[in-house]
Amino acid sequence: MFFCSDSRQSHTSKNIWRPSATSLDPKAYVKKLKKNWAQGQHSDFLNAELAGYKTAISGGQSQEPSEPYNLSPTPPEHLSSITKEQEKHKVESMRKAIRTWMDYRSKKTPKPDRKRSAEDDPWCHLLAQLSGVLKAKPRALKPHQRWSKDHFNAIVKGTFKARWQQEKDLLSKNSKTAYCDQFTRSTFLQQPQSVQDEYTKLAQEEGKAALQEWNDTLTMPPSTFPADRQATIDRLAGFAGPILSGMAQALGMHVSLFVGGPEPHKGGQITVLTMHEGTDLNA
């Protein structure tokens, strides 16, 4: 059973706090944990579980640390009723402490990830709506480009590689992409007219659909589905952190963000999130 009373448990067993054997208090084993209570093997275990916890809550799922520690044990039959109650309260207390530990670290302001795609990030969509800064409008593929997506490996690739080996010395190194596109278009025009017509129509239809999706993304209100809202909550630190940091630098002041309300993966339990950026000039 994974019981962790406080930071002293990671040192020597003789310093572990225990209630008296005759205590009748159901919460006798429950102690208020202090800052940095998870030390040693407990800290190692929780940090190893943190990545999986982040992944789980990003999809609106409830996630608890996994084995080898059983956080919902069934008390042995020979225990007295008061001992069973004491173990029950201790487990509930530790579950709450571990969830708080996980939540704090999973939502701690990370460094902005400039490489991450903004396609599925609701904060990027909202920022585009509010600021008028739009991501690039999708462009419809040309017929030969759309045909190439389905047939490049089977029809174009081998012949093109052989042709490029013959002519690459006559062309600049940076011209390979343009030459490949020209070669693909030439190959496409050798296909039956029915195939050309099919892919011309397909490129137009898919281009219109992509443009419609782009417009919808920039104009539709945020999703209110619990899983989508949880994903937005989980991305709040990555979105708001750089903004608060920039505001603090521009203003020369301390900037804080306070958010409170029901959180889906906690079953609607009220959660308060705070973020702070800047320097305390009185420190």
Coordinates of C-alpha atoms in Angstrom, one line a residue:
M1 CA 0.0 0.0 0.0
F2 CA 1.3 3.4 -1.0
F3 CA 1.1 5.6 2.2
C4 CA 3.1 8.8 2.4
S5 CA 2.6 10.8 5.5
D6 CA 5.2 13.6 4.9
S7 CA 8.7 14.3 3.7
R8 CA 10.2 12.6 6.7
Q9 CA 9.2 9.2 5.4
S10 CA 11.9 9.3 2.7
H11 CA 14.6 9.4 5.4
T12 CA 14.7 6.8 8.1
S13 CA 11.8 4.6 9.2
K14 CA 12.2 5.5 12.8
N15 CA 11.1 9.1 12.0
I16 CA 7.8 8.1 10.4
W17 CA 4.8 9.5 12.3
R18 CA 2.2 7.0 13.4
P19 CA -0.8 7.4 15.7
S20 CA -1.2 5.3 18.8
A21 CA -2.3 1.8 18.2
T22 CA -5.5 2.4 20.3
S23 CA -6.6 5.5 18.4
L24 CA -10.3 5.5 17.4
D25 CA -10.1 8.5 15.2
P26 CA -11.1 7.4 11.6
K27 CA -8.7 10.1 10.3
A28 CA -5.9 9.2 12.6
Y29 CA -3.5 8.5 9.7
V30 CA -4.4 11.6 7.7
K31 CA -1.9 14.4 8.0
K32 CA -1.8 17.7 6.2
L33 CA 1.1 17.4 3.7
K34 CA 3.6 20.2 3.5
K35 CA 5.2 21.6 0.4
N36 CA 7.6 19.2 -1.4
W37 CA 6.1 16.2 0.5
A38 CA 6.9 13.9 -2.4
Q39 CA 10.5 12.9 -2.0
G40 CA 12.8 10.1 -3.0
Q41 CA 11.1 7.1 -4.5
H42 CA 7.7 8.7 -4.1
S43 CA 8.9 11.7 -6.3
D44 CA 10.5 9.3 -8.8
F45 CA 7.3 7.3 -9.1
L46 CA 5.0 10.4 -9.5
N47 CA 7.3 12.0 -12.1
A48 CA 7.4 8.8 -14.1
E49 CA 3.6 8.9 -14.2
L50 CA 3.3 12.6 -15.1
A51 CA 3.5 12.2 -18.9
G52 CA 0.7 9.6 -19.0
Y53 CA -1.4 11.8 -16.7
K54 CA -1.0 14.8 -19.0
T55 CA -2.0 12.7 -22.0
A56 CA -5.0 11.3 -20.2
I57 CA -6.5 14.6 -19.0
S58 CA -5.9 16.2 -22.4
G59 CA -8.6 13.9 -23.7
G60 CA -10.9 14.6 -20.8
Q61 CA -10.2 11.3 -19.0
S62 CA -9.8 10.8 -15.3
Q63 CA -6.4 9.2 -14.7
E64 CA -4.8 7.8 -11.6
P65 CA -1.2 6.6 -11.2
S66 CA -0.8 3.0 -12.2
E67 CA 0.7 -0.1 -10.6
P68 CA 2.8 -1.2 -8.8
Y69 CA 1.1 0.9 -6.1
N70 CA -2.5 0.1 -5.6
L71 CA -4.3 3.2 -4.5
S72 CA -7.7 1.5 -4.0
P73 CA -6.8 -1.5 -1.9
T74 CA -9.3 -3.8 -0.3
P75 CA -8.5 -4.0 3.4
P76 CA -7.8 -7.5 4.7
E77 CA -10.7 -9.3 6.3
H78 CA -9.1 -9.6 9.7
L79 CA -8.8 -5.9 10.3
S80 CA -11.1 -4.2 12.8
S81 CA -13.8 -1.9 11.5
I82 CA -12.0 1.2 12.8
T83 CA -8.7 0.2 11.2
K84 CA -10.5 -0.3 7.9
E85 CA -12.0 3.2 8.2
Q86 CA -8.6 4.6 9.0
E87 CA -7.1 3.0 5.9
K88 CA -10.0 4.2 3.8
H89 CA -9.5 7.8 4.9
K90 CA -5.8 7.6 4.4
V91 CA -6.2 6.3 0.9
E92 CA -8.7 8.9 0.0
S93 CA -6.4 11.6 1.4
M94 CA -3.5 10.3 -0.6
R95 CA -5.5 10.1 -3.8
K96 CA -6.5 13.8 -3.4
A97 CA -2.9 14.8 -2.6
I98 CA -1.5 12.9 -5.6
R99 CA -4.2 14.4 -8.0
T100 CA -3.4 17.8 -6.7
W101 CA 0.4 17.2 -7.2
M102 CA -0.3 15.9 -10.7
D103 CA -2.7 18.7 -11.6
Y104 CA -0.3 21.4 -10.5
R105 CA 2.6 20.1 -12.5
S106 CA 0.6 19.2 -15.6
K107 CA -0.7 22.7 -15.8
K108 CA 2.4 24.5 -14.8
T109 CA 3.4 27.2 -17.3
P110 CA 5.6 25.5 -19.9
K111 CA 8.0 27.2 -22.3
P112 CA 6.1 28.0 -25.5
D113 CA 6.4 25.3 -28.1
R114 CA 7.0 27.1 -31.4
K115 CA 7.1 23.9 -33.4
R116 CA 3.7 22.7 -32.4
S117 CA 1.0 22.9 -35.1
A118 CA -1.9 25.3 -34.3
E119 CA -4.4 23.4 -36.5
D120 CA -6.2 21.7 -33.6
D121 CA -5.5 24.3 -30.8
P122 CA -8.7 26.1 -29.8
W123 CA -6.7 28.9 -28.3
C124 CA -5.0 29.6 -31.6
H125 CA -8.4 29.7 -33.3
L126 CA -9.7 32.2 -30.6
L127 CA -6.6 34.3 -30.9
A128 CA -7.1 34.5 -34.7
Q129 CA -10.7 35.6 -34.3
L130 CA -9.9 38.3 -31.7
S131 CA -6.8 39.7 -33.4
G132 CA -7.6 39.3 -37.0
V133 CA -4.3 37.5 -37.6
L134 CA -5.3 34.6 -39.7
K135 CA -3.4 31.5 -40.6
A136 CA -2.7 31.0 -44.3
K137 CA -5.8 30.4 -46.4
P138 CA -5.6 26.8 -47.8
R139 CA -5.0 26.6 -51.5
A140 CA -6.6 24.0 -53.7
L141 CA -4.1 21.5 -55.3
K142 CA -3.7 21.6 -59.0
P143 CA -5.1 18.5 -60.8
H144 CA -1.6 16.9 -61.4
Q145 CA -0.7 17.5 -57.7
R146 CA -3.9 15.8 -56.5
W147 CA -3.3 12.9 -58.9
S148 CA 0.3 12.6 -57.7
K149 CA -0.9 12.0 -54.1
D150 CA -2.5 8.8 -55.3
H151 CA 0.0 7.7 -58.0
F152 CA 3.4 9.2 -57.3
N153 CA 5.1 6.1 -55.9
A154 CA 3.6 3.7 -58.5
I155 CA 3.9 5.7 -61.7
V156 CA 6.1 8.8 -61.2
K157 CA 8.8 8.1 -58.6
G158 CA 11.0 5.5 -60.4
T159 CA 11.0 7.3 -63.8
F160 CA 11.6 10.6 -62.2
K161 CA 14.6 9.4 -60.2
A162 CA 16.2 8.0 -63.3
R163 CA 15.6 11.2 -65.3
W164 CA 17.0 13.4 -62.4
Q165 CA 20.2 11.3 -62.3
Q166 CA 20.7 12.1 -66.0
E167 CA 20.0 15.8 -65.9
K168 CA 20.8 17.0 -62.4
D169 CA 24.3 18.1 -63.4
L170 CA 22.7 20.5 -65.9
L171 CA 20.4 22.0 -63.3
S172 CA 20.9 23.8 -60.0
K173 CA 20.6 21.8 -56.7
N174 CA 17.6 23.9 -55.6
S175 CA 15.6 23.1 -58.8
K176 CA 14.8 19.5 -57.9
T177 CA 11.4 20.3 -56.4
A178 CA 10.3 22.4 -59.3
Y179 CA 11.7 19.9 -61.8
C180 CA 9.7 17.1 -60.0
D181 CA 6.5 19.1 -60.2
Q182 CA 7.1 19.8 -63.9
F183 CA 7.8 16.1 -64.6
T184 CA 4.7 15.0 -62.6
R185 CA 2.5 17.4 -64.6
S186 CA 3.9 16.1 -67.9
T187 CA 3.2 12.5 -66.7
F188 CA -0.3 13.4 -65.6
L189 CA -1.1 14.9 -69.1
Q190 CA -0.2 11.6 -70.6
Q191 CA -3.0 9.9 -68.7
P192 CA -6.4 9.2 -70.3
Q193 CA -8.7 12.2 -70.5
S194 CA -11.2 10.6 -68.2
V195 CA -8.5 10.4 -65.5
Q196 CA -7.5 14.0 -66.0
D197 CA -11.1 15.1 -65.7
E198 CA -11.6 13.0 -62.6
Y199 CA -8.7 14.6 -60.7
T200 CA -9.5 18.1 -62.0
K201 CA -12.9 17.8 -60.4
L202 CA -11.6 16.1 -57.2
A203 CA -9.0 18.9 -56.7
Q204 CA -11.7 21.5 -57.0
E205 CA -14.1 19.8 -54.6
E206 CA -11.4 19.1 -52.0
G207 CA -10.1 22.7 -52.3
K208 CA -13.6 24.1 -51.7
A209 CA -14.1 21.8 -48.7
A210 CA -10.7 22.8 -47.1
L211 CA -11.6 26.5 -47.6
Q212 CA -15.0 26.0 -46.0
E213 CA -13.4 24.3 -43.0
W214 CA -10.9 27.1 -42.7
N215 CA -13.7 29.7 -42.7
D216 CA -15.8 27.7 -40.2
T217 CA -12.8 27.3 -37.8
L218 CA -12.3 31.1 -37.7
T219 CA -15.9 32.0 -37.2
M220 CA -17.6 29.3 -35.2
P221 CA -17.8 29.7 -31.4
P222 CA -15.7 27.5 -29.1
S223 CA -16.9 24.0 -28.5
T224 CA -18.8 23.4 -25.2
F225 CA -18.4 19.6 -25.1
P226 CA -16.7 18.6 -21.8
A227 CA -13.8 16.8 -23.5
D228 CA -13.1 19.9 -25.7
R229 CA -13.3 22.2 -22.7
Q230 CA -10.9 20.0 -20.7
A231 CA -8.5 20.1 -23.6
T232 CA -8.7 23.9 -23.7
I233 CA -8.1 24.1 -19.9
D234 CA -5.0 21.8 -20.3
R235 CA -3.6 24.1 -23.0
L236 CA -4.3 27.3 -21.0
A237 CA -0.8 27.5 -19.6
G238 CA 0.9 27.1 -22.9
F239 CA -1.3 29.8 -24.5
A240 CA -1.5 32.4 -21.7
G241 CA 2.0 32.0 -20.3
P242 CA 3.9 33.7 -23.2
I243 CA 1.2 36.4 -23.3
L244 CA 1.5 37.2 -19.6
S245 CA 5.2 37.1 -19.9
G246 CA 5.2 39.6 -22.8
M247 CA 2.8 41.8 -20.9
A248 CA 5.0 41.8 -17.8
Q249 CA 8.0 42.7 -19.8
A250 CA 6.2 45.5 -21.7
L251 CA 4.6 47.0 -18.6
G252 CA 7.3 46.4 -16.1
M253 CA 4.7 45.2 -13.8
H254 CA 3.4 41.9 -12.3
V255 CA 0.7 40.3 -14.3
S256 CA -1.7 37.6 -13.0
L257 CA -4.5 35.5 -14.4
F258 CA -7.1 33.9 -12.2
V259 CA -9.5 31.3 -13.6
G260 CA -12.1 29.4 -11.7
G261 CA -15.0 27.1 -12.5
P262 CA -16.1 23.5 -12.9
E263 CA -13.4 21.2 -14.4
P264 CA -14.8 18.2 -16.5
H265 CA -12.2 15.6 -15.6
K266 CA -12.8 16.3 -11.9
G267 CA -16.5 15.6 -12.4
G268 CA -17.5 19.3 -12.3
Q269 CA -15.6 20.0 -9.1
I270 CA -14.7 23.7 -8.9
T271 CA -11.1 24.4 -9.8
V272 CA -9.1 27.6 -9.3
L273 CA -6.1 28.2 -11.6
T274 CA -3.7 31.0 -11.2
M275 CA -0.8 32.2 -13.3
H276 CA 1.7 34.9 -12.5
E277 CA 4.5 36.5 -14.5
G278 CA 6.8 39.3 -13.6
T279 CA 9.2 40.3 -10.8
D280 CA 8.2 41.3 -7.3
L281 CA 10.0 44.7 -6.9
N282 CA 9.6 44.5 -3.1
A283 CA 11.5 41.2 -2.8

